[in-house]
Amino acid sequence: MVSALAGVMTSVIAKLTALLGEEYAKLKGVHREVEFMKDELSSMNALLQRLAEVDRDLDVQTKEWRDQVREMSYDIEDCIDDFMKSLAQTDSAKAAGLVQSVVQQLKALRARHQISSQIQGLKARVEDASKRRMRYKLDERAFEPSISRAIDPRLPSLYAEPDGLVGIDKPRSELIECLMEGMGASVQQQKVISIVGPGGLGKTTLANEVFRKLEGQFQCRAFVSLSQQPDVSKILRNILSQVCQQELPSTDIQDEGKLIDTIREVLKNKRYLVVIDDIWSTQAWKIIKCSLFLNDLGSRIMTTTRSVDIAKSCCSRCHDHVYEIMPLTTANSKSLFFKRIFGTEDIRPPQLEEVSSEILKKCGGSPLAILTIASLLANKDCTNEEWEWVYNSIGSTLGKDPGVEEMRRILSLSYDDLPHHLKTCLLYLSIFPEDYEIERDRLIRRWIAEGFIDTNGGRDLEEIGECYFNDLINRSMLQPVEIQYDGQVVSCRVHDMILDLLTSKSMEENFATFFGNQNEILVLQHKIRRLSLSYYDQEHIMLPSTAIISHCRSLSIVGYAEKMPSLSKFRVLRVLDIENGEEMESNCFEHLRKLFQLKYLRLHVRSISALPEQLGELQHLKTLDMGWTKITKMPKSIVQLQHLTCLRVGNLELPEGIGNLQALQELSDIKVNRYSMASCLLELGSLAKLKILGLRWYIVSTHSNKGTFVDNLVSSLRKLGRFSLRSICIRSYHGSSTEFLLDSWFPSPHLMQKFQMGTYYNFPRVPPWIASLDKLTYLDINIDPVDEEALEILGELPALLFLWLMSKSAAPKQRLIISSSMFVCLREFHFTCWSNGEGLMFEAGAMPRLEKLWVPFDAGSGLDFGIQHLSSLRHLAVEIICIGATARDVEALEEAIRDAAHLLPNRPAVEFRTWDDEKMVEEEGQGVTEEEIHASG
């Protein structure tokens, strides 16, 4: 694995071990040096792993040694990679003609001589590093106990004056209502409420306010705060002291078991309120929980944590509740901001309105960030220039301000609590610009290409990457942006203040280098390992002549790059990711073939229409994403990419020899038209690892060779379904039909989780192979007509979470009944038809887990469709069909639907869409006709 703190040390040791194996046994002159470096670096790596555990407490000298060793590991790996490349070229030359073989071998000999000299130099660096380690006794001094004791950053939150708090009334009332619910019952069950959210949002302050407000409601109370490494015995003594309402002598009970027994005895017959603040591990909670006697007297426990997983573990019973604390609203953010600066929220200088809005946007509703920046501005002149300077300095020069340093220390608690592999993965997000929406799958593939994911254990790397991503979400380090039907976060964003922290740490560890951020003051001190260029703020960015980019492993460019650095200078590049909506010269990519180590290539540049013919020379390439280019045809050599797992192109002509890409797991979107080769479709069936397939079907019914195309595609789909296929999206266009899928797919694709249909064609019934898909979670299907039989078949799919059911004709004249035995897992349901008949009727208990519903509704019909039975509904979208209706009809229907939705337990959000709003006249009696709707399209 690659690590932010240890560099590529683990990878280097593995490669040195390989060089000592049988394959390289005949190597002369470097074998002894390689063996020496392997042994020395293994010892250093063991120390680096130990140093990573105490990274916060390292002295300057130890940090300097660690940084030098980390940089050395990168240089050694680059040298080894060059060495192995030269050997590979020699082997390939032997298979070529005599003249070419001699030329290539001479070049390889020259390269080997140069590399041999480099290895000698690297060996000397390793020796020097070992001597410094012994000379400065780093193994001893790094682990000496620290005598300094940090001030608990939560203390101000515990003693905040209520009058100075903003935006706390609503969450405080909600929590108190939740806590006190059920207090009047004869049997008052114990309840746990867990407040969860990122650092700086005010969890401790909120819990303390609730604790203060409920004084007198319980017979005994306790409020304790934990640390990342809590002294459990001390915590238990603190609880005991508070519930006994007396100070305990220091000589009293010390044993944790006896403390737990004593606390349980005190709480046994009392109604108590205990707050456990800032829990960092489930283990600490499990021990403390043992002391909280479970009684039926209405006792309450409140916890706070930054981790969703820990919050859920605290709330193990059905009547417990996880409360997600939200950022301050814009209005409350402004109130807190101006109140801290001017002493009152009523003073808001108009000339500072714009810059204050920009500052608050950067704070993202975090009370900690708002108060920190406001405290700084309170000592500045109230001029636009001063405030603009503060805004532009956030994340750079403000880092030395004591208040900002304190805020970073609080935010750093979450970062410091991460295991090493997650620290590296999180630090990597610093390469993305502010407010940038980061796609999960793209991020995970970049992590894999960089070597951040542990390959031990034989598990699929993308699955491990998803676990890493979800862990960072659960720890509140990333903000979810798009959440799909199954609750999985598919894109995220980094809070600006967290991003500033990550950027600072990245530069400190020489993990990444940034150009283009006008707020960043950059000092180049090392070789650049990862380079991020943002052209959003500055269009004309030139890399300084002092920048050493020949050792750069990752190049990310966002925005219009008029003068992009030549790719020929990036000889060790692993990741190339360019997102550019403007024109870009094609010759910028003529040196792609030289990027021998490239594993990830993403070019979202609209002007690109072709890639170099030598693309197949990139033998390490795993991801090729050309989604937003004009490319429709790949170089013939693409079929030589034996390690390619993901191929994304917007409208790709299937290359001849596609069956050679045996590692391929995702292929989208390929087009099949009259110019395609039918034999290529047959080759698809040999891709045994293919999980995701996107297909565009252009073969019309009059095509002379249609039968061959259909037979070959069906044959391949049958094979893929028996192998690994989990998702297919098939689109057909006007004049083409996918009727051949109705009865031909057997045996059914047993692993299929997603089937998406984007076609003009409608199945006359549910295909029988779909009815047998017990793992299907997502179904987007066109059926005409939709009848009770179709609904019954779809309703029995055991794992279905998302259903988009479309019909080109009117809904049936009689209502379709959805009973309680159908769609028991469904969370999201879209029902679309061109005009409305009687529609759907939800019986009591129908779709018990449905959270989002989208249905058409006739403005002139009655409202009774059983919405009151959808107890889990959170979002309702209604498409109102205005045929023959008046504006008053529509308004009356909207009001009735809102009233009905308001009575549901979750009070779902309601949105309306109407067919042809412009043609719907205001006067009663002048309705919109069906002919007018069809005429408008």
Coordinates of N, CA, C and O in Angstrom, one line a residue, residues 752-841:
M752 N -28.0 -10.7 -11.7 CA -28.4 -9.4 -12.2 C -29.0 -8.6 -11.0 O -29.9 -9.1 -10.3
Q753 N -28.5 -7.4 -10.8 CA -29.0 -6.5 -9.8 C -29.7 -5.2 -10.4 O -30.5 -4.6 -9.7
K754 N -29.4 -4.9 -11.7 CA -30.0 -3.7 -12.3 C -30.3 -4.0 -13.7 O -29.4 -4.4 -14.5
F755 N -31.5 -3.7 -14.1 CA -31.9 -3.8 -15.5 C -32.6 -2.4 -15.9 O -33.6 -2.0 -15.2
Q756 N -32.0 -1.8 -16.9 CA -32.5 -0.4 -17.2 C -32.9 -0.4 -18.7 O -32.0 -0.8 -19.6
M757 N -34.0 0.1 -19.0 CA -34.5 0.1 -20.4 C -34.8 1.5 -20.8 O -35.6 2.2 -20.2
G758 N -34.1 2.0 -21.8 CA -34.3 3.3 -22.3 C -34.7 3.2 -23.8 O -33.8 3.6 -24.7
T759 N -35.8 2.8 -24.1 CA -36.2 2.4 -25.4 C -37.6 2.9 -25.8 O -38.4 3.3 -24.9
Y760 N -37.8 3.0 -27.1 CA -39.2 3.3 -27.6 C -40.1 2.0 -27.5 O -41.3 2.1 -27.6
Y761 N -39.4 0.9 -27.4 CA -40.2 -0.4 -27.4 C -40.8 -0.7 -26.0 O -40.2 -0.4 -25.0
N762 N -42.0 -1.2 -26.0 CA -42.7 -1.6 -24.7 C -42.9 -3.1 -24.8 O -43.5 -3.7 -25.7
F763 N -42.5 -3.8 -23.7 CA -42.8 -5.3 -23.6 C -44.3 -5.4 -23.5 O -44.9 -4.7 -22.7
P764 N -44.9 -6.4 -24.1 CA -46.4 -6.6 -24.0 C -46.7 -7.2 -22.6 O -47.9 -7.3 -22.2
R765 N -45.7 -7.8 -21.9 CA -45.9 -8.4 -20.6 C -44.5 -8.4 -20.0 O -43.5 -8.1 -20.6
V766 N -44.5 -8.9 -18.7 CA -43.2 -9.0 -18.0 C -42.4 -10.2 -18.6 O -42.9 -11.3 -18.6
P767 N -41.2 -10.0 -19.1 CA -40.4 -11.1 -19.6 C -40.2 -12.2 -18.5 O -39.9 -11.8 -17.3
P768 N -40.4 -13.4 -18.8 CA -40.3 -14.5 -17.8 C -39.0 -14.6 -17.0 O -38.9 -14.9 -15.9
W769 N -37.9 -14.2 -17.7 CA -36.6 -14.3 -17.1 C -36.4 -13.2 -16.0 O -35.7 -13.4 -15.0
I770 N -37.1 -12.1 -16.1 CA -37.1 -11.0 -15.1 C -37.8 -11.5 -13.8 O -37.3 -11.2 -12.7
A771 N -38.8 -12.3 -14.0 CA -39.6 -12.8 -12.8 C -38.7 -13.7 -11.9 O -39.1 -13.9 -10.7
S772 N -37.6 -14.2 -12.4 CA -36.8 -15.1 -11.6 C -35.6 -14.5 -11.0 O -34.7 -15.2 -10.5
L773 N -35.4 -13.2 -11.2 CA -34.2 -12.5 -10.7 C -34.4 -12.2 -9.2 O -34.9 -11.1 -8.8
D774 N -33.9 -13.0 -8.4 CA -34.0 -12.8 -6.9 C -33.0 -11.8 -6.3 O -33.1 -11.5 -5.1
K775 N -32.1 -11.4 -7.1 CA -31.1 -10.4 -6.6 C -31.4 -9.0 -7.2 O -30.6 -8.0 -6.9
L776 N -32.4 -8.9 -8.1 CA -32.7 -7.6 -8.8 C -33.1 -6.5 -7.8 O -34.1 -6.7 -7.1
T777 N -32.4 -5.4 -7.7 CA -32.7 -4.3 -6.8 C -33.2 -3.1 -7.6 O -34.0 -2.2 -7.0
Y778 N -32.9 -2.9 -8.9 CA -33.2 -1.8 -9.7 C -33.8 -2.2 -11.0 O -33.2 -3.0 -11.7
L779 N -35.1 -1.8 -11.3 CA -35.7 -2.1 -12.5 C -36.4 -0.9 -13.2 O -37.2 -0.3 -12.5
D780 N -36.0 -0.6 -14.4 CA -36.6 0.4 -15.2 C -37.1 -0.3 -16.5 O -36.3 -0.7 -17.3
I781 N -38.4 -0.4 -16.6 CA -39.0 -1.2 -17.6 C -40.2 -0.6 -18.3 O -41.0 0.1 -17.6
N782 N -40.4 -0.8 -19.6 CA -41.5 -0.3 -20.3 C -42.5 -1.5 -20.6 O -42.0 -2.5 -21.2
I783 N -43.7 -1.4 -20.1 CA -44.7 -2.5 -20.3 C -46.0 -1.9 -20.8 O -46.4 -0.9 -20.2
D784 N -46.5 -2.4 -21.8 CA -47.8 -1.9 -22.3 C -48.7 -3.1 -22.8 O -48.3 -3.8 -23.7
P785 N -49.8 -3.3 -22.1 CA -50.4 -2.5 -21.0 C -49.9 -2.9 -19.7 O -49.5 -4.1 -19.5
V786 N -50.0 -2.1 -18.7 CA -49.7 -2.4 -17.3 C -51.0 -3.0 -16.7 O -52.0 -2.3 -16.6
D787 N -51.0 -4.2 -16.3 CA -52.2 -4.8 -15.7 C -51.9 -5.5 -14.4 O -50.7 -5.4 -13.9
E788 N -52.9 -6.1 -13.8 CA -52.7 -6.7 -12.4 C -51.7 -7.8 -12.4 O -50.9 -7.9 -11.5
E789 N -51.7 -8.6 -13.5 CA -50.7 -9.7 -13.6 C -49.3 -9.2 -13.6 O -48.4 -9.7 -12.9
A790 N -49.0 -8.1 -14.4 CA -47.7 -7.5 -14.4 C -47.3 -7.0 -13.0 O -46.1 -7.3 -12.6
L791 N -48.2 -6.3 -12.3 CA -47.9 -5.8 -11.0 C -47.6 -7.0 -10.0 O -46.7 -6.9 -9.1
E792 N -48.4 -8.0 -10.1 CA -48.2 -9.2 -9.2 C -46.9 -9.8 -9.4 O -46.2 -10.2 -8.4
I793 N -46.4 -10.0 -10.7 CA -45.1 -10.6 -10.9 C -44.0 -9.7 -10.4 O -43.1 -10.2 -9.7
L794 N -44.1 -8.4 -10.7 CA -43.0 -7.5 -10.2 C -43.1 -7.3 -8.7 O -42.0 -7.2 -8.1
G795 N -44.3 -7.4 -8.1 CA -44.4 -7.3 -6.7 C -43.8 -8.4 -5.9 O -43.6 -8.3 -4.7
E796 N -43.5 -9.5 -6.6 CA -43.0 -10.7 -5.9 C -41.5 -10.7 -6.0 O -40.8 -11.6 -5.4
L797 N -40.8 -9.8 -6.7 CA -39.4 -9.8 -6.7 C -38.8 -9.4 -5.3 O -39.1 -8.4 -4.8
P798 N -38.1 -10.3 -4.7 CA -37.8 -10.2 -3.3 C -36.9 -9.1 -2.9 O -36.9 -8.7 -1.7
A799 N -36.0 -8.7 -3.8 CA -34.9 -7.7 -3.4 C -35.2 -6.3 -4.0 O -34.4 -5.4 -3.8
L800 N -36.3 -6.2 -4.8 CA -36.5 -4.9 -5.5 C -36.6 -3.7 -4.6 O -37.5 -3.6 -3.7
L801 N -35.8 -2.7 -4.9 CA -35.8 -1.5 -4.1 C -36.3 -0.3 -5.0 O -36.8 0.7 -4.4
F802 N -36.0 -0.3 -6.3 CA -36.3 0.8 -7.2 C -37.1 0.2 -8.3 O -36.7 -0.7 -9.0
L803 N -38.2 0.9 -8.7 CA -39.0 0.5 -9.8 C -39.5 1.7 -10.6 O -40.1 2.6 -10.0
W804 N -39.1 1.8 -11.9 CA -39.7 2.8 -12.8 C -40.4 2.0 -13.8 O -39.9 1.3 -14.7
L805 N -41.8 2.2 -13.8 CA -42.7 1.4 -14.6 C -43.3 2.4 -15.6 O -44.0 3.4 -15.2
M806 N -43.0 2.2 -16.9 CA -43.6 3.2 -17.9 C -44.4 2.4 -18.9 O -44.2 1.3 -19.3
S807 N -45.5 3.1 -19.3 CA -46.4 2.6 -20.3 C -46.7 3.7 -21.3 O -47.0 4.9 -20.9
K808 N -46.8 3.4 -22.6 CA -47.0 4.5 -23.6 C -48.5 4.8 -23.7 O -48.8 5.8 -24.2
S809 N -49.3 3.9 -23.2 CA -50.8 4.2 -23.3 C -51.4 4.6 -22.0 O -50.7 4.8 -21.0
A810 N -52.7 4.8 -22.0 CA -53.3 5.2 -20.7 C -53.3 4.1 -19.7 O -53.1 2.9 -20.0
A811 N -53.4 4.5 -18.4 CA -53.5 3.6 -17.4 C -54.8 2.8 -17.5 O -55.8 3.3 -18.2
P812 N -55.0 1.6 -17.0 CA -56.2 0.9 -17.1 C -57.4 1.6 -16.6 O -57.3 2.4 -15.7
K813 N -58.6 1.2 -17.2 CA -59.8 1.9 -16.8 C -60.2 1.6 -15.3 O -60.7 2.4 -14.7
Q814 N -59.8 0.4 -14.9 CA -60.0 0.0 -13.5 C -58.7 0.1 -12.7 O -57.7 -0.1 -13.2
R815 N -58.9 0.5 -11.5 CA -57.7 0.7 -10.7 C -56.9 -0.6 -10.4 O -57.5 -1.7 -10.3
L816 N -55.6 -0.4 -10.4 CA -54.7 -1.5 -10.1 C -54.4 -1.5 -8.6 O -54.0 -0.5 -8.0
I817 N -54.7 -2.6 -7.9 CA -54.6 -2.7 -6.5 C -53.2 -3.2 -6.1 O -52.8 -4.2 -6.6
I818 N -52.6 -2.4 -5.2 CA -51.3 -2.8 -4.7 C -51.5 -3.3 -3.2 O -51.9 -2.4 -2.4
S819 N -51.4 -4.6 -3.0 CA -51.7 -5.1 -1.7 C -50.5 -5.1 -0.8 O -49.4 -4.8 -1.2
S820 N -50.7 -5.5 0.5 CA -49.7 -5.5 1.5 C -48.6 -6.6 1.2 O -47.5 -6.6 1.8
S821 N -49.0 -7.6 0.4 CA -48.0 -8.7 0.1 C -47.1 -8.4 -1.0 O -46.2 -9.2 -1.3
M822 N -47.3 -7.2 -1.7 CA -46.4 -6.9 -2.9 C -45.4 -5.8 -2.5 O -45.7 -5.0 -1.7
F823 N -44.3 -5.9 -3.2 CA -43.3 -4.8 -3.1 C -42.9 -4.6 -1.6 O -42.8 -3.4 -1.2
V824 N -42.6 -5.6 -0.9 CA -42.3 -5.4 0.6 C -41.0 -4.7 0.9 O -40.8 -4.1 1.9
C825 N -40.1 -4.6 -0.1 CA -38.8 -4.0 0.1 C -38.7 -2.6 -0.6 O -37.7 -1.9 -0.4
L826 N -39.6 -2.3 -1.5 CA -39.5 -1.2 -2.4 C -39.4 0.1 -1.7 O -40.1 0.4 -0.8
R827 N -38.4 0.9 -2.1 CA -38.1 2.2 -1.5 C -38.5 3.4 -2.4 O -38.8 4.5 -2.0
E828 N -38.4 3.1 -3.7 CA -38.7 4.2 -4.7 C -39.5 3.7 -5.9 O -39.2 2.7 -6.4
F829 N -40.6 4.4 -6.2 CA -41.5 3.9 -7.2 C -41.9 5.1 -8.1 O -42.5 6.1 -7.7
H830 N -41.6 4.9 -9.4 CA -42.0 5.9 -10.4 C -43.0 5.2 -11.4 O -42.7 4.2 -12.0
F831 N -44.2 5.8 -11.5 CA -45.2 5.2 -12.4 C -45.5 6.3 -13.4 O -46.0 7.4 -13.1
T832 N -45.3 6.0 -14.7 CA -45.5 7.0 -15.8 C -46.3 6.4 -16.9 O -46.1 5.3 -17.4
C833 N -47.4 7.1 -17.3 CA -48.2 6.8 -18.4 C -48.6 8.0 -19.1 O -48.5 9.1 -18.6
W834 N -48.9 7.9 -20.4 CA -49.2 9.1 -21.2 C -50.4 9.8 -20.8 O -50.5 11.0 -21.0
S835 N -51.4 9.1 -20.4 CA -52.6 9.8 -19.9 C -53.2 9.0 -18.7 O -52.8 7.8 -18.5
N836 N -54.0 9.6 -17.9 CA -54.4 8.9 -16.7 C -55.8 8.3 -16.8 O -56.8 8.9 -17.2
G837 N -55.9 7.1 -16.4 CA -57.2 6.4 -16.2 C -57.5 6.5 -14.7 O -57.4 7.5 -14.0
E838 N -57.9 5.3 -14.1 CA -58.2 5.3 -12.7 C -56.9 5.2 -11.9 O -56.9 5.6 -10.7
G839 N -55.8 4.7 -12.5 CA -54.5 4.7 -11.8 C -54.4 3.6 -10.7 O -54.9 2.5 -10.9
L840 N -53.7 4.0 -9.7 CA -53.3 3.0 -8.6 C -54.1 3.1 -7.4 O -54.6 4.2 -7.1
M841 N -54.2 2.0 -6.6 CA -54.8 2.1 -5.3 C -53.9 1.3 -4.3 O -53.6 0.1 -4.5

